[in-house]
Coordinates of C-alpha atoms in Angstrom, one line a residue:
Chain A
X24 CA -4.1 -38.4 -5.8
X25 CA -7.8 -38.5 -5.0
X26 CA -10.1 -36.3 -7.3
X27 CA -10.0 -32.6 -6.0
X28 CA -12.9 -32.3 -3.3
X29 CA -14.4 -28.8 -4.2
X30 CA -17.7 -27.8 -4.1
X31 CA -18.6 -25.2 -7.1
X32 CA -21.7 -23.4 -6.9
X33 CA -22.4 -21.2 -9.7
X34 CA -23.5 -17.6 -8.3
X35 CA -24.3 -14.9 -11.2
X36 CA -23.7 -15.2 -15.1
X37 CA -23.5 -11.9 -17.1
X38 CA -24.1 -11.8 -20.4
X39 CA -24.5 -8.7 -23.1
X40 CA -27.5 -9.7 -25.7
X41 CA -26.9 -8.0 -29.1
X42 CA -30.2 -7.5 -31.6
X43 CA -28.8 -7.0 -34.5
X44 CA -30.0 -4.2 -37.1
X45 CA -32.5 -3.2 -34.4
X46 CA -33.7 -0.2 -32.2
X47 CA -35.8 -0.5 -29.9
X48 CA -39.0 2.0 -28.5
X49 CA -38.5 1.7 -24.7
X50 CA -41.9 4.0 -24.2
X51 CA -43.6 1.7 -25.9
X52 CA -41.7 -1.6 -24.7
X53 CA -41.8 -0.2 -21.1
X54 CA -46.1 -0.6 -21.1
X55 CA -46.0 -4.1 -22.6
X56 CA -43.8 -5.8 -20.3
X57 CA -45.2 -6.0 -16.6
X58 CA -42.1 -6.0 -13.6
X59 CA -40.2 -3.1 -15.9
X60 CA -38.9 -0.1 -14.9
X61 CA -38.2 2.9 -17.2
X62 CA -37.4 6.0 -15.7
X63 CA -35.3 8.3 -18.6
X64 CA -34.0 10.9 -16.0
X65 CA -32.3 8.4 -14.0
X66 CA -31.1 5.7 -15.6
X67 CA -30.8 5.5 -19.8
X68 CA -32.7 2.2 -19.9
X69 CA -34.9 -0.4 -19.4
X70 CA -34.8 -2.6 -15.4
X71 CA -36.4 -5.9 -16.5
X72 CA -36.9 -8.4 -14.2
X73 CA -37.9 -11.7 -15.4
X74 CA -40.1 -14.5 -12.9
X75 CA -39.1 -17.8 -14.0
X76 CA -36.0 -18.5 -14.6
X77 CA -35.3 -15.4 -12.1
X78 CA -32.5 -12.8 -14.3
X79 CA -32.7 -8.9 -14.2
X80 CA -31.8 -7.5 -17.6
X81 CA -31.1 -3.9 -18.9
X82 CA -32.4 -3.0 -22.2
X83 CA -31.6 -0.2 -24.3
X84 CA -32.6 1.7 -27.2
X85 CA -29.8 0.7 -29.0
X86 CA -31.0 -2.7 -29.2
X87 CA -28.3 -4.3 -27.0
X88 CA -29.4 -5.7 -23.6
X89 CA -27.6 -7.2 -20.0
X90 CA -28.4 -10.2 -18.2
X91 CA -27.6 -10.8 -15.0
X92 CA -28.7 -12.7 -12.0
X93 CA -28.8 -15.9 -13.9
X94 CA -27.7 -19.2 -11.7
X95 CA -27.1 -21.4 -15.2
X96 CA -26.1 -21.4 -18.7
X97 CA -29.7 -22.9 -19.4
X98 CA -31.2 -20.3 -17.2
X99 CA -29.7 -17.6 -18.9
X100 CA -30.8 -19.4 -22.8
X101 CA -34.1 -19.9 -21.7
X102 CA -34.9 -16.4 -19.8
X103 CA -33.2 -14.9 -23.4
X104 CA -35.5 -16.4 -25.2
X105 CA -38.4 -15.9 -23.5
X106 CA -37.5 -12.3 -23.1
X107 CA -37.2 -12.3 -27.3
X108 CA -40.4 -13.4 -27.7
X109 CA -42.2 -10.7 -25.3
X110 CA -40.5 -8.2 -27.0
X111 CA -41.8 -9.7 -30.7
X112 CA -45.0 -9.7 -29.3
X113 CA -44.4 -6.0 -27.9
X114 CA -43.7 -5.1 -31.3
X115 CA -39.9 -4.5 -31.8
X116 CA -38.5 -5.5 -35.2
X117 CA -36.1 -8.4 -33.8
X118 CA -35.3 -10.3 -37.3
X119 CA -32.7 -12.7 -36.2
X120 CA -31.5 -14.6 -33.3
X121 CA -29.6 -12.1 -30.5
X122 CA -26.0 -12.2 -30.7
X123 CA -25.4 -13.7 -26.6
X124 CA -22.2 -13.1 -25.0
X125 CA -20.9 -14.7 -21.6
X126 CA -18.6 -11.6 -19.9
X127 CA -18.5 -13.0 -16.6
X128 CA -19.0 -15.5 -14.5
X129 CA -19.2 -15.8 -10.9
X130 CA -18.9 -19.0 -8.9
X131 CA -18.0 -19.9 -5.0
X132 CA -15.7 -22.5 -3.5
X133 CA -15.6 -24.6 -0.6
X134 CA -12.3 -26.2 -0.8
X135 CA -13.2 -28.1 3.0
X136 CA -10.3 -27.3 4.4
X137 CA -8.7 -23.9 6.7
X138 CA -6.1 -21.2 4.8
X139 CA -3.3 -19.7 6.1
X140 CA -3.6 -16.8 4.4
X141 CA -0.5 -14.7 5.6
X142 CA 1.8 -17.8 4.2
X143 CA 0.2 -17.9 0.9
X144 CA 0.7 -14.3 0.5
X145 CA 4.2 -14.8 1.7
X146 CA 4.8 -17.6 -1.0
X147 CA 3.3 -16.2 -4.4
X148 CA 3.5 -13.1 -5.6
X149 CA 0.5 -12.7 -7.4
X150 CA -1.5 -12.2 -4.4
X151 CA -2.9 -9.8 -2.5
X152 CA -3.7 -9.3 1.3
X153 CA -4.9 -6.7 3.3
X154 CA -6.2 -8.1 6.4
X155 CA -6.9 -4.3 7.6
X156 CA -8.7 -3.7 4.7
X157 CA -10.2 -6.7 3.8
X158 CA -10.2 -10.0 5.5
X159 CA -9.7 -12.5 2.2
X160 CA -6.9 -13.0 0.2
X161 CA -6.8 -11.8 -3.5
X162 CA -5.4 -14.1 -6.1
X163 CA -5.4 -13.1 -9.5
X164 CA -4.5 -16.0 -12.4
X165 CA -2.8 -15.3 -15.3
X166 CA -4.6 -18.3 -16.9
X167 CA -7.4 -18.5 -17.2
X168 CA -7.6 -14.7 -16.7
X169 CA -9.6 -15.1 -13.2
X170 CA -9.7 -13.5 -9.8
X171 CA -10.0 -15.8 -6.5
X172 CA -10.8 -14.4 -3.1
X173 CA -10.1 -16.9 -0.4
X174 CA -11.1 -17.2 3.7
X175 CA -9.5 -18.4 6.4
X176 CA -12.7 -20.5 6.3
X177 CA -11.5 -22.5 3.1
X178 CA -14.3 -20.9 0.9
X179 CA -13.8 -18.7 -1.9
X180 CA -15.0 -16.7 -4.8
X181 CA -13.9 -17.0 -8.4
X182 CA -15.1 -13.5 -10.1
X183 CA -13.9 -13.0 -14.0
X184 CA -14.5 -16.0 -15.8
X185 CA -15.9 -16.2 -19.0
X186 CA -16.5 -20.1 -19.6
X187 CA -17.3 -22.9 -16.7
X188 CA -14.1 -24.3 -18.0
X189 CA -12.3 -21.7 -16.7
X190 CA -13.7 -21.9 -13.2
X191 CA -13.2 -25.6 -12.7
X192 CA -9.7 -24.3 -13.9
X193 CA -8.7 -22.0 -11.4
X194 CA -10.2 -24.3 -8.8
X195 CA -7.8 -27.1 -9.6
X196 CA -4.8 -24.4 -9.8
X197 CA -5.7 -23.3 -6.4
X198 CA -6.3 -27.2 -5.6
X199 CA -2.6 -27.8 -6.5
X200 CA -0.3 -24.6 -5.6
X201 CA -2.0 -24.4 -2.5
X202 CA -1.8 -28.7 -1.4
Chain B
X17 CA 29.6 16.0 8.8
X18 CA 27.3 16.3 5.8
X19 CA 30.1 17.1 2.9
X20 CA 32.0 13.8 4.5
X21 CA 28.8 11.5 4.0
X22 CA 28.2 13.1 0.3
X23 CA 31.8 12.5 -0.7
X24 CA 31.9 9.1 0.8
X25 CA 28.8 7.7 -1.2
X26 CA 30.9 9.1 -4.2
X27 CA 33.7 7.6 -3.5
X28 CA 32.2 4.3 -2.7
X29 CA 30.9 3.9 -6.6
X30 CA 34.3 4.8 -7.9
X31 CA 36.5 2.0 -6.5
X32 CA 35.9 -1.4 -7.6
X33 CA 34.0 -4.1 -6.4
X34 CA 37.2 -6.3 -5.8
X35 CA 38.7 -3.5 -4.1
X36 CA 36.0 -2.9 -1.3
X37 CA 36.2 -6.8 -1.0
X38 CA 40.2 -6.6 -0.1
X39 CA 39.0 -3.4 1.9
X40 CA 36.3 -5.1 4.1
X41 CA 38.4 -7.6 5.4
X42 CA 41.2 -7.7 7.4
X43 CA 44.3 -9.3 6.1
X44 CA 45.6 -11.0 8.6
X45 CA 42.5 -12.9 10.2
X46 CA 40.1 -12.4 7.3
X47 CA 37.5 -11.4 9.2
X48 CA 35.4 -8.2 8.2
X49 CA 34.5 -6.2 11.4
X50 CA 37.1 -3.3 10.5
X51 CA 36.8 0.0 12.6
X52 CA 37.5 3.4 11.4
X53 CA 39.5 5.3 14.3
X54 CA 38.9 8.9 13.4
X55 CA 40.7 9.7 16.1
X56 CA 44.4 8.0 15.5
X57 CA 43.6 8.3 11.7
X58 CA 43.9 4.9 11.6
X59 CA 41.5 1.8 10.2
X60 CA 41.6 -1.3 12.6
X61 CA 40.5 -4.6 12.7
X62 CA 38.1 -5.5 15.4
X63 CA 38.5 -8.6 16.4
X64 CA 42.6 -9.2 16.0
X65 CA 43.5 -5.2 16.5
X66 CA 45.6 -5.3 12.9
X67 CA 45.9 -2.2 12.4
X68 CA 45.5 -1.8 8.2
X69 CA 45.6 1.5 7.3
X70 CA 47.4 4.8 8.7
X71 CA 47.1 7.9 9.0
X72 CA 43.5 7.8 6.8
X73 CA 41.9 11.2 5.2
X74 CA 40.0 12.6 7.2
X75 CA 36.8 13.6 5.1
X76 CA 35.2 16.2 7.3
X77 CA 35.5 19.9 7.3
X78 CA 39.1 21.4 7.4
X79 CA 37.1 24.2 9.9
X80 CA 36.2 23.7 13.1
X81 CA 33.3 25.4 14.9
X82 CA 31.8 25.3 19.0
X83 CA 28.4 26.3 18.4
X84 CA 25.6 26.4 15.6
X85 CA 26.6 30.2 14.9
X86 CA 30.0 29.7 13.9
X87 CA 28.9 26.3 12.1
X88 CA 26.1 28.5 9.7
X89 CA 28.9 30.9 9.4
X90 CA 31.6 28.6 8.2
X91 CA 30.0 25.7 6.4
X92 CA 29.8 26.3 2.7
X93 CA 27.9 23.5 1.7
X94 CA 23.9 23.0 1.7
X95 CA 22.0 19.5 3.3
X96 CA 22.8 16.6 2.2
X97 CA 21.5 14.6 -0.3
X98 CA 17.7 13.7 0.3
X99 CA 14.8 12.5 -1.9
X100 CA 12.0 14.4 0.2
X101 CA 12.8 17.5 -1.5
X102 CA 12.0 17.5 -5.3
X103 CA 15.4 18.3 -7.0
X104 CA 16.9 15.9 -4.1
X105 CA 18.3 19.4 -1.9
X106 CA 21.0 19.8 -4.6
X107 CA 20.3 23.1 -6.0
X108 CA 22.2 26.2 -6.1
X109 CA 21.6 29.2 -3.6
X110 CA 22.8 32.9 -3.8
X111 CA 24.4 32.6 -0.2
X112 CA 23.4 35.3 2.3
X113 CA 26.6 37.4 2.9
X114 CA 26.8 40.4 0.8
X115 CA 30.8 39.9 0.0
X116 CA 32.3 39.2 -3.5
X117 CA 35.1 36.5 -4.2
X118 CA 37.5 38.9 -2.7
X119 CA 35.9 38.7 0.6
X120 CA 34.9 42.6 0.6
X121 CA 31.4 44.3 1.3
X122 CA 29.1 44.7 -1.5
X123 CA 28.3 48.4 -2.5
X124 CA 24.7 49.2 -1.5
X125 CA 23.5 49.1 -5.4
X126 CA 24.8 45.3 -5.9
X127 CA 23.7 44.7 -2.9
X128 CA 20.2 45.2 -3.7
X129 CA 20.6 43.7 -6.8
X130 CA 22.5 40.5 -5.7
X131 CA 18.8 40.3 -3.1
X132 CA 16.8 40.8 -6.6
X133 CA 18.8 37.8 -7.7
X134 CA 18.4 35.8 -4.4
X135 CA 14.6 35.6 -4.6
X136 CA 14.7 34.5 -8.3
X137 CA 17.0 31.9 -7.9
X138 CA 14.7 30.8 -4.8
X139 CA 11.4 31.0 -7.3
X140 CA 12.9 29.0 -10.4
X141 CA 14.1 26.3 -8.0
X142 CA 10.5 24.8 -9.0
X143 CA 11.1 25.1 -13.4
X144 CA 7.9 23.3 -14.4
X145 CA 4.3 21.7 -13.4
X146 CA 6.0 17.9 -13.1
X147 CA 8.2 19.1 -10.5
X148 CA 5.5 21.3 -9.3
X149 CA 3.3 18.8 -8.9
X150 CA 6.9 16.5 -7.4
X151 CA 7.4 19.3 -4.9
X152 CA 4.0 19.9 -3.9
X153 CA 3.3 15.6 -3.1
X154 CA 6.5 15.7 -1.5
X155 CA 5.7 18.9 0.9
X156 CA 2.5 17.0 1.7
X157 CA 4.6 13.2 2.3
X158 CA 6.4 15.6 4.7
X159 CA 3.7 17.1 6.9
X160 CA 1.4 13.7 7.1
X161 CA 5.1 12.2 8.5
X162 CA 5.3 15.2 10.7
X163 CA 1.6 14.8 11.9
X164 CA 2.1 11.4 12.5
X165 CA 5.4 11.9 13.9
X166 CA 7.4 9.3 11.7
X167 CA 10.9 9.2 11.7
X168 CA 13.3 10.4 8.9
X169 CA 14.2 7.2 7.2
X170 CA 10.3 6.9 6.7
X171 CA 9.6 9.9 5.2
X172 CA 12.8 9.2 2.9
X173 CA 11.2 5.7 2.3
X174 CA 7.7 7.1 1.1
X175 CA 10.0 9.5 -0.6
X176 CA 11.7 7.5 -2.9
X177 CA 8.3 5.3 -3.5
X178 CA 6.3 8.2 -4.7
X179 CA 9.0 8.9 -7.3
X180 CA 9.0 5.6 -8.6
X181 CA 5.5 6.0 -8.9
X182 CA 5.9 9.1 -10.7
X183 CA 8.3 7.7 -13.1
X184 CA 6.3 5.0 -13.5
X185 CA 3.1 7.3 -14.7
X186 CA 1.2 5.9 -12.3
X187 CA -0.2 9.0 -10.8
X188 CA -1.9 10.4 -14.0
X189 CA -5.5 9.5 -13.2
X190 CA -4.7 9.6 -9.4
X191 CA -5.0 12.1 -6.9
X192 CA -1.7 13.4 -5.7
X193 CA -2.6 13.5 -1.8
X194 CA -4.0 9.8 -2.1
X195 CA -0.5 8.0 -3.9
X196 CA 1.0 10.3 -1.8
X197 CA -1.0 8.7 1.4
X198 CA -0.2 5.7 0.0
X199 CA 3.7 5.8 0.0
X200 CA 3.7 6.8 3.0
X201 CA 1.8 4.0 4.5
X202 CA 3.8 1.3 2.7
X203 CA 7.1 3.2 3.9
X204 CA 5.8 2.9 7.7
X205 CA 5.2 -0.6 6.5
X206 CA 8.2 -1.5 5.3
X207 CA 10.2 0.1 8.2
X208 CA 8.3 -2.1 10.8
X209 CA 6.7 0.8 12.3
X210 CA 3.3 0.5 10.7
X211 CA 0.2 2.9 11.5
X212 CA -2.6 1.7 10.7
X213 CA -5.1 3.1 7.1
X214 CA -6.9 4.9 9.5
X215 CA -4.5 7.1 11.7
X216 CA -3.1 7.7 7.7
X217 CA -6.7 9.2 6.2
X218 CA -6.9 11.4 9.5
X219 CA -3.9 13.4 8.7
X220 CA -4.6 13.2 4.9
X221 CA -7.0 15.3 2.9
X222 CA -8.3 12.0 1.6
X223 CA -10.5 9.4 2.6
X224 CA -9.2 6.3 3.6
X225 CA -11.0 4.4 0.4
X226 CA -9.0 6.4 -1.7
X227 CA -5.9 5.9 -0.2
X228 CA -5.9 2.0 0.2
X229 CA -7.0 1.9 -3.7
X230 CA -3.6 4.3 -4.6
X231 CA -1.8 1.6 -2.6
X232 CA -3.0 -1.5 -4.1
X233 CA -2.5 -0.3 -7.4
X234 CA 1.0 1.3 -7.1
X235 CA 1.7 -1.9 -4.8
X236 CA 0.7 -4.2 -7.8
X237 CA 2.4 -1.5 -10.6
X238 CA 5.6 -1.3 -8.7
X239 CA 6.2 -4.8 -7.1
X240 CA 6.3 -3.6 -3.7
X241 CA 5.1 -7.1 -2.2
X242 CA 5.1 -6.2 1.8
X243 CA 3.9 -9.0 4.5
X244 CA 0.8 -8.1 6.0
X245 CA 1.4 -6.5 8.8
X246 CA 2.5 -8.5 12.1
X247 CA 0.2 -7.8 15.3
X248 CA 3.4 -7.7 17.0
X249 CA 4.1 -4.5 15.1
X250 CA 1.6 -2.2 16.8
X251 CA 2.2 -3.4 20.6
X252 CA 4.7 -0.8 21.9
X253 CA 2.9 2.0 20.1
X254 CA -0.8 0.7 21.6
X255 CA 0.8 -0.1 24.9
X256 CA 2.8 3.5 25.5
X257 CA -0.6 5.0 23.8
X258 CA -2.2 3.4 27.3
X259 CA 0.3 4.2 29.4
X260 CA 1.3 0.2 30.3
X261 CA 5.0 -1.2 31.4
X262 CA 7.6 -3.5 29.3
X263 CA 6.0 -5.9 31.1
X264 CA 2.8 -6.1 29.8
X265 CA 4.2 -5.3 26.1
X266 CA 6.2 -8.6 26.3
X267 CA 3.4 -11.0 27.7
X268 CA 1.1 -9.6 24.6
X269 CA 3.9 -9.8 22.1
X270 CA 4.4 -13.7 23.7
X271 CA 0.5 -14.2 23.2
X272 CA 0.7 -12.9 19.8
X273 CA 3.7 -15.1 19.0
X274 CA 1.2 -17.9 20.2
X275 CA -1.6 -17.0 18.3
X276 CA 0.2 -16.5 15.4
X277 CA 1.5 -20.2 15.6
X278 CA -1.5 -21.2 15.6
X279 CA -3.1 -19.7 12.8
X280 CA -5.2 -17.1 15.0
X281 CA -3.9 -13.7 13.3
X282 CA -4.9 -14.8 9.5
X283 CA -7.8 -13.3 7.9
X284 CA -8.2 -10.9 10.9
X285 CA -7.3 -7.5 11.3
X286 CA -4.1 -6.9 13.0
X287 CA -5.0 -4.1 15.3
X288 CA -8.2 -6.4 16.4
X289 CA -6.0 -8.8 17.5
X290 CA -3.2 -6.7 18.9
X291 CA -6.4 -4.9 21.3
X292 CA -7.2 -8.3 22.3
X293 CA -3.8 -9.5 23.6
X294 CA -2.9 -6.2 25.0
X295 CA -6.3 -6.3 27.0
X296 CA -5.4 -9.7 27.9
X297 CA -2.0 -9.1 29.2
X298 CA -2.9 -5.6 30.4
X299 CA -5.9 -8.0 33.1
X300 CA -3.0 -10.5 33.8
X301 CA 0.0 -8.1 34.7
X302 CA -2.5 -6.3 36.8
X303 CA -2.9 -3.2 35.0
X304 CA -6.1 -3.5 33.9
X305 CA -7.6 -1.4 31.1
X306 CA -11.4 -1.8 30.0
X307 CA -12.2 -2.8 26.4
X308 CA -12.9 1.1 25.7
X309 CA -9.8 2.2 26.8
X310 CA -7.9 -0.7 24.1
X311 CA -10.2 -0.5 21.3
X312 CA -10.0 3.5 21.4
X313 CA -5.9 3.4 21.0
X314 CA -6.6 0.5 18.3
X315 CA -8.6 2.2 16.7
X316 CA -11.4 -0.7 15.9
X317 CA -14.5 -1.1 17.9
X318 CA -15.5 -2.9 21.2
X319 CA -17.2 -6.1 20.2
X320 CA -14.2 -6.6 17.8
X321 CA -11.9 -6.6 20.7
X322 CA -14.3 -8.6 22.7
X323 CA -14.4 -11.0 20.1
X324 CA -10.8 -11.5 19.6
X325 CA -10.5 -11.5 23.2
X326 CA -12.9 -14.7 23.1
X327 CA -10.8 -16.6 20.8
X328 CA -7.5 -16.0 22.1
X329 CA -8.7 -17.3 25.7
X330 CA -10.6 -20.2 23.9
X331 CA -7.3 -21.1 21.5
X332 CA -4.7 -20.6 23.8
X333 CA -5.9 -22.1 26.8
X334 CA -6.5 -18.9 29.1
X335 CA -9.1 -18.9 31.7
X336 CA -11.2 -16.0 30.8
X337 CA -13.0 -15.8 33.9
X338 CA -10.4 -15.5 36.1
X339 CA -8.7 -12.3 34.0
X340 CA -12.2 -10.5 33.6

């Protein structure tokens, strides 16, 4: 059998960011980083957006933060970290590292090849299809715990990941039910 | 009538299973096309004329009556069995004539109070806020159907999928009108005479979002697995809707057939595609309809038919030209 021939393209990684032991001052954080948004009356928190590597994060007074937009793992580390030091410099009481933690991961599929979508919905039950609602097909794995949305076009979306392991995963499931 | 099909459905559970078997066939040619002659009393074989059984009970009422008047007068039982009302039709009524078990009249005092009694047996029919709640979704399955003029066995359908749902506990959390929306489309679904999310959310108090997220969960909580709806479905409801012959029903439900061969119907909506081929055989038969006309019954816009239109022609070989 020749090696499965799927492109994977990494779309969005979300991540929670956990200071430990800290609270943060968003008046005060809010004027020492420039590209942030802190409106109280609308929204609780923080809108960050960081330049380079491009990644939007939410930060709260709590001391726990969101990160999303990130294309890579590295991405993700490095716009953390750079992030971490702002805020040092900003004057927040961040002793130790941030506790990082991957909840999702979202990832398209180009399997180069056409779906028949009404006979895979007619052939496993854990799908679901509603071309009057929604043109794709909804397949939901039961391991690793992911969602896939395919096209008649042969492309799809993986959504619910939490590792890159799982998404190479699901695309070699797919790969193999659907031969 | 409606006593004989109650008593039947009881009497079918009691016998055995080995007993229908030797009951379904006949014994001298083994085959299983048997015939109930009500008239002869009599239970025949079909195919060799056998005739197994004599002289069979006759289940229906020992009365007989010539019009409606005398039937309401001597029937002494209720409607049958049904799951569209909420204690399934089988409660108890204070019936109307004001006679005891002796036959004679009332006296004017128990008369009165018999009608006292009447009303509250009417009112506690409904004892608590589950069947409330049972009788109230049910009332509204009901007048959707009736809006939407759906047959019986439809509304018994969406009927008996709403209680699942409630003895699932899947409605806690839900609203009532959107499961309720919901059974009722995966009931038209499942009898094969589909209407569409849309023509659903105009008779419901509900938006259509809310109705096709009730039916994706209770379709995922209770197993119901239904086909996606065929194209082929929709054509004698879109075709009578605009007025066109058999004719032109069969040559779009060929064209679908086509399509469908060839992979043209998946990952598009059904009504899109049904618009198309109805415009397409409407142009060929000669009975032309513009794109308005189709996408109005179908309920999806213009340049969706047009562009359905456009791939059909391209995929199945038809010369567009010579039809527009």
């Amino acid at each position: 059998m020749p090696k499965p021939r799927v492109d994977i393209e990494i779309q969005n990684i979300v991540l929670s960011v956990v200071y430990e032991g800290t609270t943060f001052n968003l008046e005060r954080l809010v004027k020492a980083l420039d590209n942030a948004r802190y409106d109280p009356e609308v929204f609780p928190g923080i809108a960050y957006k960081s330049e380079d590597p491009p990644a939007s994060f939410l930060i709260f007074s709590s001391g726990k933060m969101n990160c999303v937009g990130a294309k890579s793992m590295r991405d993700a580390r490095l716009a953390i970290k750079k992030l971490t030091k702002k805020l040092k410099k900003a004057g927040a009481k961040v002793k130790s590292e941030p506790k990082v933690q991957v909840q999702n991961i979202v990832a398209s599929f180009d399997f180069k090849r056409e779906f028949d979508l009404e006979q895979i919905s007619r052939t496993y039950e854990n799908t679901e299809y509603e071309p009057e609602v929604f043109p794709g097909l909804v397949f939901r794995l039961e391991k690793p715990k992911a969602v896939v949305l395919l096209f008649v076009s042969g492309k799809g979306v993986c959504a619910g990941a939490k590792t890159m392991k799982d998404i190479e995963a699901a695309a070699k499931i797919i790969m193999r039910t659907l031969k | 009538m409606k006593s004989r099909s109650m008593e039947e459905m009881a009497g079918r559970e009691e016998r055995g299973e080995e007993e229908t078997k030797r009951r379904n066939a006949c014994p001298v040619c083994g085959k299983s096309r048997l015939v109930r002659d009500y008239e002869h009393g009599e239970l025949v074989c079909a195919s060799c004329g056998y005739v197994i059984t004599e002289r069979i009970v006759d289940l229906g009422p020992e009365w007989r009556a010539f019009d409606q008047e005398q039937r309401d007068k001597r029937g002494r039982v209720g409607a049958p069995m049904t799951f569209t009302i909420h204690d399934k039709g089988l409660s108890t009524m204070i019936d109307w004539r004001d006679r005891d078990s002796y036959g004679k009249d009332l006296t004017p005092k128990r008369r009165a109070q018999i009608y006292r009694l009447r009303k509250w047996q009417r009112r506690i029919r409904v004892s608590d806020a589950i069947e409330r709640n049972l009788a109230f979704a049910l009332s509204e399955i009901d007048r959707m159907a009736s809006h939407l003029s759906l047959p019986r066995n439809v509304r018994e359908t969406a009927a008996v999928i709403y209680r699942h749902a409630v003895e699932e506990r899947l409605i806690r959390g839900r609203s009532i009108e959107g499961v309720a929306g919901a059974a009722l489309y995966a009931a038209c679904r499942e009898c094969k005479v589909p209407r569409t999310l849309d023509e659903i959310a105009e008779v419901s108090r509900v938006s259509k979002k809310e109705i096709s997220r009730s039916y994706r969960f209770i379709a995922r909580e209770l197993l119901i697995h239904l086909h996606p709806t065929s194209p082929a479905d929709y054509v004698p409801r879109f075709a009578s809707e605009l007025g066109l012959s058999g004719e032109v029903q069969s040559k779009a439900i060929e064209l679908l057939k086509e399509a469908m061969k060839k992979g043209l119907t998946s990952g598009r909506g059904p009504t899109g595609v049904t618009a198309a081929a109805i415009y397409i055989a409407a142009s060929m038969c000669g009975e032309r309809r513009t794109q308005r006309e189709v996408a109005d019954v179908a309920r999806v816009t213009e340049v969706t038919v047009r562009n359905r239109y456009k791939e059909l022609c391209e995929k199945l070989g038809l010369n567009c030209e010579k039809l527009g």
